[in-house]
Short mmCIF file of C-alpha atoms and ligand atoms in Angstrom, two decimals:
data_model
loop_
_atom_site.label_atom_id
_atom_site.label_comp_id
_atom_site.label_asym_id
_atom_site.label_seq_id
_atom_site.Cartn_x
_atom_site.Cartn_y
_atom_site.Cartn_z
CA UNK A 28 0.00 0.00 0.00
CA UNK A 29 2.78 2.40 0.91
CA UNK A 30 4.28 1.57 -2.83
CA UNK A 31 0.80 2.60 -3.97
CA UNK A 32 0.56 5.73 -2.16
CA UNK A 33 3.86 6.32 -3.39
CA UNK A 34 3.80 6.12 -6.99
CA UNK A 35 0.12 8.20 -7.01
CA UNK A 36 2.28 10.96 -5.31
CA UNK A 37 5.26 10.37 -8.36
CA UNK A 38 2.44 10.29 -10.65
CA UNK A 39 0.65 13.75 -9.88
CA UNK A 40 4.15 15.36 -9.39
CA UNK A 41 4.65 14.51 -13.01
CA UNK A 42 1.48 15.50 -14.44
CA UNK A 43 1.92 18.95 -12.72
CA UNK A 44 5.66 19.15 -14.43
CA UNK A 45 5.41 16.96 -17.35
CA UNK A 46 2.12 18.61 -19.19
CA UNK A 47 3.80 21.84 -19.91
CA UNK A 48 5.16 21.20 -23.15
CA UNK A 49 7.37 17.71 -22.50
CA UNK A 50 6.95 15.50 -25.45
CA UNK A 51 5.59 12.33 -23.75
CA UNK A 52 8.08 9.31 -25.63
CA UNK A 53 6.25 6.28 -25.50
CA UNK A 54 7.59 3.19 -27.59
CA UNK A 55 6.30 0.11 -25.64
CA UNK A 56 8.99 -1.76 -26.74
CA UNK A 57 9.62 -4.49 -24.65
CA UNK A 58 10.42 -7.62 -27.10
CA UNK A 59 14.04 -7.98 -26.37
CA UNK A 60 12.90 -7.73 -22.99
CA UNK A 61 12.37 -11.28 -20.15
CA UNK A 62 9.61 -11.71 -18.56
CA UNK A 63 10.23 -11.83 -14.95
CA UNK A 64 8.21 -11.99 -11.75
CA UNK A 65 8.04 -12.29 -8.26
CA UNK A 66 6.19 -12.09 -4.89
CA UNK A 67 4.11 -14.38 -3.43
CA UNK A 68 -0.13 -15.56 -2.66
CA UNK A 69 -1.48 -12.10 -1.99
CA UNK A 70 0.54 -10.20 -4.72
CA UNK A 71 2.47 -11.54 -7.29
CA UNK A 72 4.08 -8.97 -9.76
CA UNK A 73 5.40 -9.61 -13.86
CA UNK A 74 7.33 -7.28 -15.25
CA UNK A 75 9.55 -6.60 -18.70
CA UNK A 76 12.22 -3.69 -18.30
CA UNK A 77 13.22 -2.38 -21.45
CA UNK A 78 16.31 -1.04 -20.09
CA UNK A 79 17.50 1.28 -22.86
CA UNK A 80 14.59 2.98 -22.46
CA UNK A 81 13.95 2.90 -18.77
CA UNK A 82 11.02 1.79 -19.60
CA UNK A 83 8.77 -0.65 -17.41
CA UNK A 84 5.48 -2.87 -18.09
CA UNK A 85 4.26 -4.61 -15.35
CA UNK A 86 1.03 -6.51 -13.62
CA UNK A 87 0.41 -6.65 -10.12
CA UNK A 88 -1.95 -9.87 -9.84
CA UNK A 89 -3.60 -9.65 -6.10
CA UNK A 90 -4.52 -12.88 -5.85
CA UNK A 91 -4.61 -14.69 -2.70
CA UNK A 92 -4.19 -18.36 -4.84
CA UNK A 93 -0.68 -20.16 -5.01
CA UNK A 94 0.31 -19.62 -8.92
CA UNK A 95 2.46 -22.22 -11.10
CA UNK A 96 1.21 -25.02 -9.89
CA UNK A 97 -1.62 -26.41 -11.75
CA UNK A 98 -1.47 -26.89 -16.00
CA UNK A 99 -4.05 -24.23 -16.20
CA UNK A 100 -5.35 -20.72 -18.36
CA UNK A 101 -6.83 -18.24 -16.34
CA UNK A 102 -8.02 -14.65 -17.03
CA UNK A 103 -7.87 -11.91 -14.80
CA UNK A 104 -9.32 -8.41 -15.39
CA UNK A 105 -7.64 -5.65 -15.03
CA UNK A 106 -8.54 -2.93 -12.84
CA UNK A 107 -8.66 -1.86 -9.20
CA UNK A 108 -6.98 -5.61 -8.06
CA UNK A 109 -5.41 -6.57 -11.17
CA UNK A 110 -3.26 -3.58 -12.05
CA UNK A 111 -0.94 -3.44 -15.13
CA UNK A 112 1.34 0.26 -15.54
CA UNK A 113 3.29 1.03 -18.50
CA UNK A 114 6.11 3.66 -16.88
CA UNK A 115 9.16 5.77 -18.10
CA UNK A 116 11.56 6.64 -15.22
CA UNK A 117 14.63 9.24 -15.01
CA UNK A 118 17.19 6.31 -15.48
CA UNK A 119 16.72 2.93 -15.80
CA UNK A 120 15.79 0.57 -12.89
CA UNK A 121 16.24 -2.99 -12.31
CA UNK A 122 14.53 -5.92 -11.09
CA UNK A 123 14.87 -5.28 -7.69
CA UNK A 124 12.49 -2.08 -8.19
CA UNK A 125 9.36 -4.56 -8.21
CA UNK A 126 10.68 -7.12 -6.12
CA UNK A 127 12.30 -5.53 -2.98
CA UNK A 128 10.06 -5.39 0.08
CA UNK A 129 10.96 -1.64 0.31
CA UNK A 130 9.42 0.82 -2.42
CA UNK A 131 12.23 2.99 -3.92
CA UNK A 132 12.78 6.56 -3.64
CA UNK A 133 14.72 6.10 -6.62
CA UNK A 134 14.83 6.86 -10.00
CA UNK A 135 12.10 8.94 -10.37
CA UNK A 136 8.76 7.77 -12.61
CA UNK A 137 8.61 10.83 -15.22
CA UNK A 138 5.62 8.81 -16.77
CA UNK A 139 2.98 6.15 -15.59
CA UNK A 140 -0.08 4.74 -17.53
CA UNK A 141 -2.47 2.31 -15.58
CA UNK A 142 -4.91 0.40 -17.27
CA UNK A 143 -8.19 0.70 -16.66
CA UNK A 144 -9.18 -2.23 -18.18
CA UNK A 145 -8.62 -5.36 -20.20
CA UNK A 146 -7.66 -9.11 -19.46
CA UNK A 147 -4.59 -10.55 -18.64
CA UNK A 148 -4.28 -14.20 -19.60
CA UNK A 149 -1.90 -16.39 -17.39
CA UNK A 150 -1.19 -20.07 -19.00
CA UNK A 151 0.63 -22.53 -16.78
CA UNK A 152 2.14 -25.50 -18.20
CA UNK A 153 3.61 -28.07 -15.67
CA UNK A 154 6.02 -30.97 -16.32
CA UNK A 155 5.93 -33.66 -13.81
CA UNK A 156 8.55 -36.21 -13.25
CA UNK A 157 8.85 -39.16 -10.97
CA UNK A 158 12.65 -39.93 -11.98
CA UNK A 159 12.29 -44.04 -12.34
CA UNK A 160 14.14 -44.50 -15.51
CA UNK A 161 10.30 -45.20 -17.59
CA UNK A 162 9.19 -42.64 -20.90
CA UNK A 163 5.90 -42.30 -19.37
CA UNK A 164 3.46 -40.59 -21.23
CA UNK A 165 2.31 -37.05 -19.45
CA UNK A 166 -1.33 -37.09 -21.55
CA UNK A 167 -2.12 -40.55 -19.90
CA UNK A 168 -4.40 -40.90 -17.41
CA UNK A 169 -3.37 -44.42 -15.64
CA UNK A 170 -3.45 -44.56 -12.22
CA UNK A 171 -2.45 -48.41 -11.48
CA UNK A 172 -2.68 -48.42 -7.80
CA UNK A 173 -5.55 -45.90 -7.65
CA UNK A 174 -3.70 -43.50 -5.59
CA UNK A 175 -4.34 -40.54 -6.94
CA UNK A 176 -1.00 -39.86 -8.53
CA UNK A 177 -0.58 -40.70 -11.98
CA UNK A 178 1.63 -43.65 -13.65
CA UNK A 179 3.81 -40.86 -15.24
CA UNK A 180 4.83 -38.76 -11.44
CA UNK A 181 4.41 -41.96 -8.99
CA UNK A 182 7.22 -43.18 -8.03
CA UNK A 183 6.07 -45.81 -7.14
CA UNK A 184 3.02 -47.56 -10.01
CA UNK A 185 2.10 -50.60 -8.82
CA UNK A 186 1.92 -49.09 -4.94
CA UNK A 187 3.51 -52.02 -3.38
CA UNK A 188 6.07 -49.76 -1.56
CA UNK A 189 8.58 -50.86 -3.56
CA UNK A 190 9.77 -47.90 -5.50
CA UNK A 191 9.52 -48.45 -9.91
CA UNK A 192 12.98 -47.16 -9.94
CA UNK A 193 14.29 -50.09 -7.39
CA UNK A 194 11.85 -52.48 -9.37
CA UNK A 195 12.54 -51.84 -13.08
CA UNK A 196 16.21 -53.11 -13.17
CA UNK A 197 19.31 -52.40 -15.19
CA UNK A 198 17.06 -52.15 -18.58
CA UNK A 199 14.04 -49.94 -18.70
CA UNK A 200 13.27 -51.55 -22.35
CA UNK A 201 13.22 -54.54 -20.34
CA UNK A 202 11.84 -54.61 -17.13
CA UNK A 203 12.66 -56.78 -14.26
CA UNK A 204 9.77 -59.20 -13.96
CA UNK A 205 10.90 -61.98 -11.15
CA UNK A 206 8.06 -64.24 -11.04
CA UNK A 207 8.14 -64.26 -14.94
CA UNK A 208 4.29 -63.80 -15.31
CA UNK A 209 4.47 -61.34 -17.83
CA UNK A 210 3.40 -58.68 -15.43
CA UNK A 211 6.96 -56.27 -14.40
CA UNK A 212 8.03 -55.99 -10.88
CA UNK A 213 6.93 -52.32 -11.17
CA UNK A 214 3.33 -53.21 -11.89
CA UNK A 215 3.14 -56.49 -9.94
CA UNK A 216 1.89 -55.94 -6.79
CA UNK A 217 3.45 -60.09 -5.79
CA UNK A 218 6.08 -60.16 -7.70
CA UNK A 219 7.78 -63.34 -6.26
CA UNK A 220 4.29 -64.80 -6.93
CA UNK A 221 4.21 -66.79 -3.28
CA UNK A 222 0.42 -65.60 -2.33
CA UNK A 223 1.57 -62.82 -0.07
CA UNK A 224 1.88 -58.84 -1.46
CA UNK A 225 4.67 -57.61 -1.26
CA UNK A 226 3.56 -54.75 0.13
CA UNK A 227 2.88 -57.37 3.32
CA UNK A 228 6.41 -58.97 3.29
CA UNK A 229 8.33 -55.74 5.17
CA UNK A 230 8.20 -57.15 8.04
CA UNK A 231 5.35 -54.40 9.18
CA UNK A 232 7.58 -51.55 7.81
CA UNK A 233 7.09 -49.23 5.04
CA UNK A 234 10.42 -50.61 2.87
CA UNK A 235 10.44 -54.18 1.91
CA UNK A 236 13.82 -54.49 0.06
CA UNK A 237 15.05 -54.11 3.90
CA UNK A 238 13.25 -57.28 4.91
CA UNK A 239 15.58 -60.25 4.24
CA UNK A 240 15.39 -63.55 5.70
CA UNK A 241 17.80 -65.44 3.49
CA UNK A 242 20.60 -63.29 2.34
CA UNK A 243 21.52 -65.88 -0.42
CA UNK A 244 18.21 -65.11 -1.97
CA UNK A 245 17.23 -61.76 -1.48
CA UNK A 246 14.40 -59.71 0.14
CA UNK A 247 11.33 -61.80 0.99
CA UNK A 248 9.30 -60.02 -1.36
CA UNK A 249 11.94 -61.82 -3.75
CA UNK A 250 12.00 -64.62 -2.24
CA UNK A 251 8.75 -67.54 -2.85
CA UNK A 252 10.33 -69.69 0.03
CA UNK A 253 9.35 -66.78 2.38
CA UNK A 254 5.85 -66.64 2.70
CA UNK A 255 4.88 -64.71 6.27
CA UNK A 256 2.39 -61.88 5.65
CA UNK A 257 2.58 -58.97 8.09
CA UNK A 258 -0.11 -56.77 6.80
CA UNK A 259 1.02 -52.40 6.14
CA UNK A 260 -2.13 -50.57 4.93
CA UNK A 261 -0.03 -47.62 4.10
CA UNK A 262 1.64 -46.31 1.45
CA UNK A 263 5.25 -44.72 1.75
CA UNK A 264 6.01 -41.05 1.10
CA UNK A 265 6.32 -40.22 -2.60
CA UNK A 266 7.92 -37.69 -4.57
CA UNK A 267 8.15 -35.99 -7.56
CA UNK A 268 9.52 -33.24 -9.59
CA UNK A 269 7.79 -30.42 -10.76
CA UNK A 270 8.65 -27.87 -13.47
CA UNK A 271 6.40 -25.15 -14.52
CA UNK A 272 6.54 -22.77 -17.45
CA UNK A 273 4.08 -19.83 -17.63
CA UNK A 274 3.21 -17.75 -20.77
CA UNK A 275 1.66 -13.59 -20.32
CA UNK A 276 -0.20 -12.10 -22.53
CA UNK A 277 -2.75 -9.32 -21.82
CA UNK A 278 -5.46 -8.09 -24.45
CA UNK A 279 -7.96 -5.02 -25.08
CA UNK A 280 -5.74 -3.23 -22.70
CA UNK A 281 -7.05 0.42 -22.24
CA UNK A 282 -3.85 2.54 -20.40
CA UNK A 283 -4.71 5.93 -18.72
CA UNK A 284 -2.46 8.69 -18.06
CA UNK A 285 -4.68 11.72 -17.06
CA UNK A 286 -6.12 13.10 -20.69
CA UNK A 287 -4.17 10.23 -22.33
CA UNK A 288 -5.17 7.14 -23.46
CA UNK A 289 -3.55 4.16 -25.11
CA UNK A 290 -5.29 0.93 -26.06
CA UNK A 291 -2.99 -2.13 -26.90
CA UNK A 292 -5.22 -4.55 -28.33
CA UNK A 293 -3.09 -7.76 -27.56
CA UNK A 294 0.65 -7.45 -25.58
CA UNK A 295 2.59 -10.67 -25.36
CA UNK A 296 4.35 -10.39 -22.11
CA UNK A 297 6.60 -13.34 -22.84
CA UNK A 298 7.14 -16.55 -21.16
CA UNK A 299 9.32 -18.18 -17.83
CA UNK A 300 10.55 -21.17 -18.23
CA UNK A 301 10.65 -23.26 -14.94
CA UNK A 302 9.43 -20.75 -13.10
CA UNK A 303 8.73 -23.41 -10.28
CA UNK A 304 11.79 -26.37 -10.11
CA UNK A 305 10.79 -28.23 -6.97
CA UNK A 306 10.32 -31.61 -5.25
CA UNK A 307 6.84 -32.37 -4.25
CA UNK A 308 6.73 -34.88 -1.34
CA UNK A 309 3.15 -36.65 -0.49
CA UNK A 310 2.48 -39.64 1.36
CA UNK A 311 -1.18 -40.91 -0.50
CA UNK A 312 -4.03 -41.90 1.10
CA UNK A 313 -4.11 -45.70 1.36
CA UNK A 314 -7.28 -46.75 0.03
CA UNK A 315 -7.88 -50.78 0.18
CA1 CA B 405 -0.50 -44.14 -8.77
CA1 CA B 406 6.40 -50.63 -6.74
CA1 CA B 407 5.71 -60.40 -12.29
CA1 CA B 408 8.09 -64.01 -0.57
#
């Protein structure tokens, strides 16, 4: 709010000074320019700096949802909550103008256009990756073990607790498949074939590959000799990678400077890519 405040009072002191015969330069050239953005649920802000210019084009998106993490197109309209500005300043500024917690004093906006209205249009495009050594296919929609997390991010398919990356052996092309019944370790949810899940032959734990009886042989979930259930209804913590890219563009954009008026019809803001790099953990629900 204090930023706000500010840049109205920056805003009327140019108006007073700048309408007495300045030529008002206004090029909205921002192509050579990166999108960037920062901030946080509450207030997130893009921006482009076209630094040659000191010029700056940026939205202020006050929106109290987490952004980046959902494949997703959404429109917001500009206005009183939404608020793009197209500004000139005295010398050029960087990105720590929009992004420092502390408005600067410094350089001086000698020119600010809000819009008034139009739409900005915020497409998020997420890659997920579970890391276990399959080409899984992000536009399916198999969930083997039904828990909630796709084939192509669980890391573990068949939900046995045996991660696919532990089960699929040396050769991806080739999958381990132990009890050679044409169904992979990864997707076999007994894959010694003895009558007991393996998901049941840890022992009570959450890792069977630590449960081994006979060392000569293996794990017990290996092992058809080693038939002792000890029943886990629980799954094991997953994770995953997630990427996000994000693409800007805001349309029928009507900017207001006093008397002035610019309409953009259609401004491509740019794009981010991996704007979000992280590791999602989640342990699902175990559902029988
Ligand atoms: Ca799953
Ligand atoms: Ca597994
Ligand atoms: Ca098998
Ligand atoms: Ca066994």
């Amino acid at each position: 709010m204090n930023r706000i405040v500010a840049l109205g009072l920056l805003l009327v002191t140019c108006l007073a000074s700048c309408d007495d015969g300045d030529v008002i330069v206004t090029t909205f050239d921002f192509e050579d320019a990166n999108l960037q953005v920062c901030g946080e649920p509450g207030s997130y802000v893009f921006f482009k700096i076209n630094s040659s210019t000191a010029e700056s084009l940026s939205l202020q998106l006050n929106t109290t949802e987490t952004l980046f993490l959902d494949n997703a197109t959404v429109d917001f309209d500009l206005g009183a909550s939404n608020v793009v500005n197209y500004r000139t300043y005295s010398e050029t500024i960087t990105s720590s103008y929009f992004c420092s917690n502390v408005p600067p004093t410094s350089p001086l906006v000698t020119i600010d256009y809000l819009a008034t209205s139009g739409v900005a249009t915020l497409i998020t495009t997420l890659v997920l990756n579970d890391n276990d050594a399959l080409e899984e296919d992000p536009e399916s929609t198999i969930d083997t073990d039904n828990d909630g997390l796709l084939n192509y991010f669980d890391f573990d398919d068949d939900g046995d607790n045996v991660p696919t990356a532990v089960e699929i052996g040396p050769d991806p092309d080739n999958p381990q498949d132990t009890d050679g019944d044409a169904m992979p370790d990864y997707l076999d949810i007994d894959d010694d074939n003895d009558g007991v899940l393996t998901r049941n032959e840890a022992g009570g734990g959450l890792d069977p590959t630590q449960m081994i009886t006979d060392p000569t042989v293996g794990p017990d979930y290996l092992n058809p000799a080693v038939a002792t259930p000890v029943f886990v209804e629980m799954y094991r913590e997953h994770s995953y990678n997630l990427r996000s890219s994000i693409n800007l563009f805001l349309s029928n954009v009507v900017f207001v400077n006093g008397e002035e008026q610019i309409v953009q019809e259609s401004l491509d803001m740019g794009n981010i890519q991996d704007v979000v790099d992280t590791t999602i953990t989640i342990t699902p629900k175990f559902i029988n």
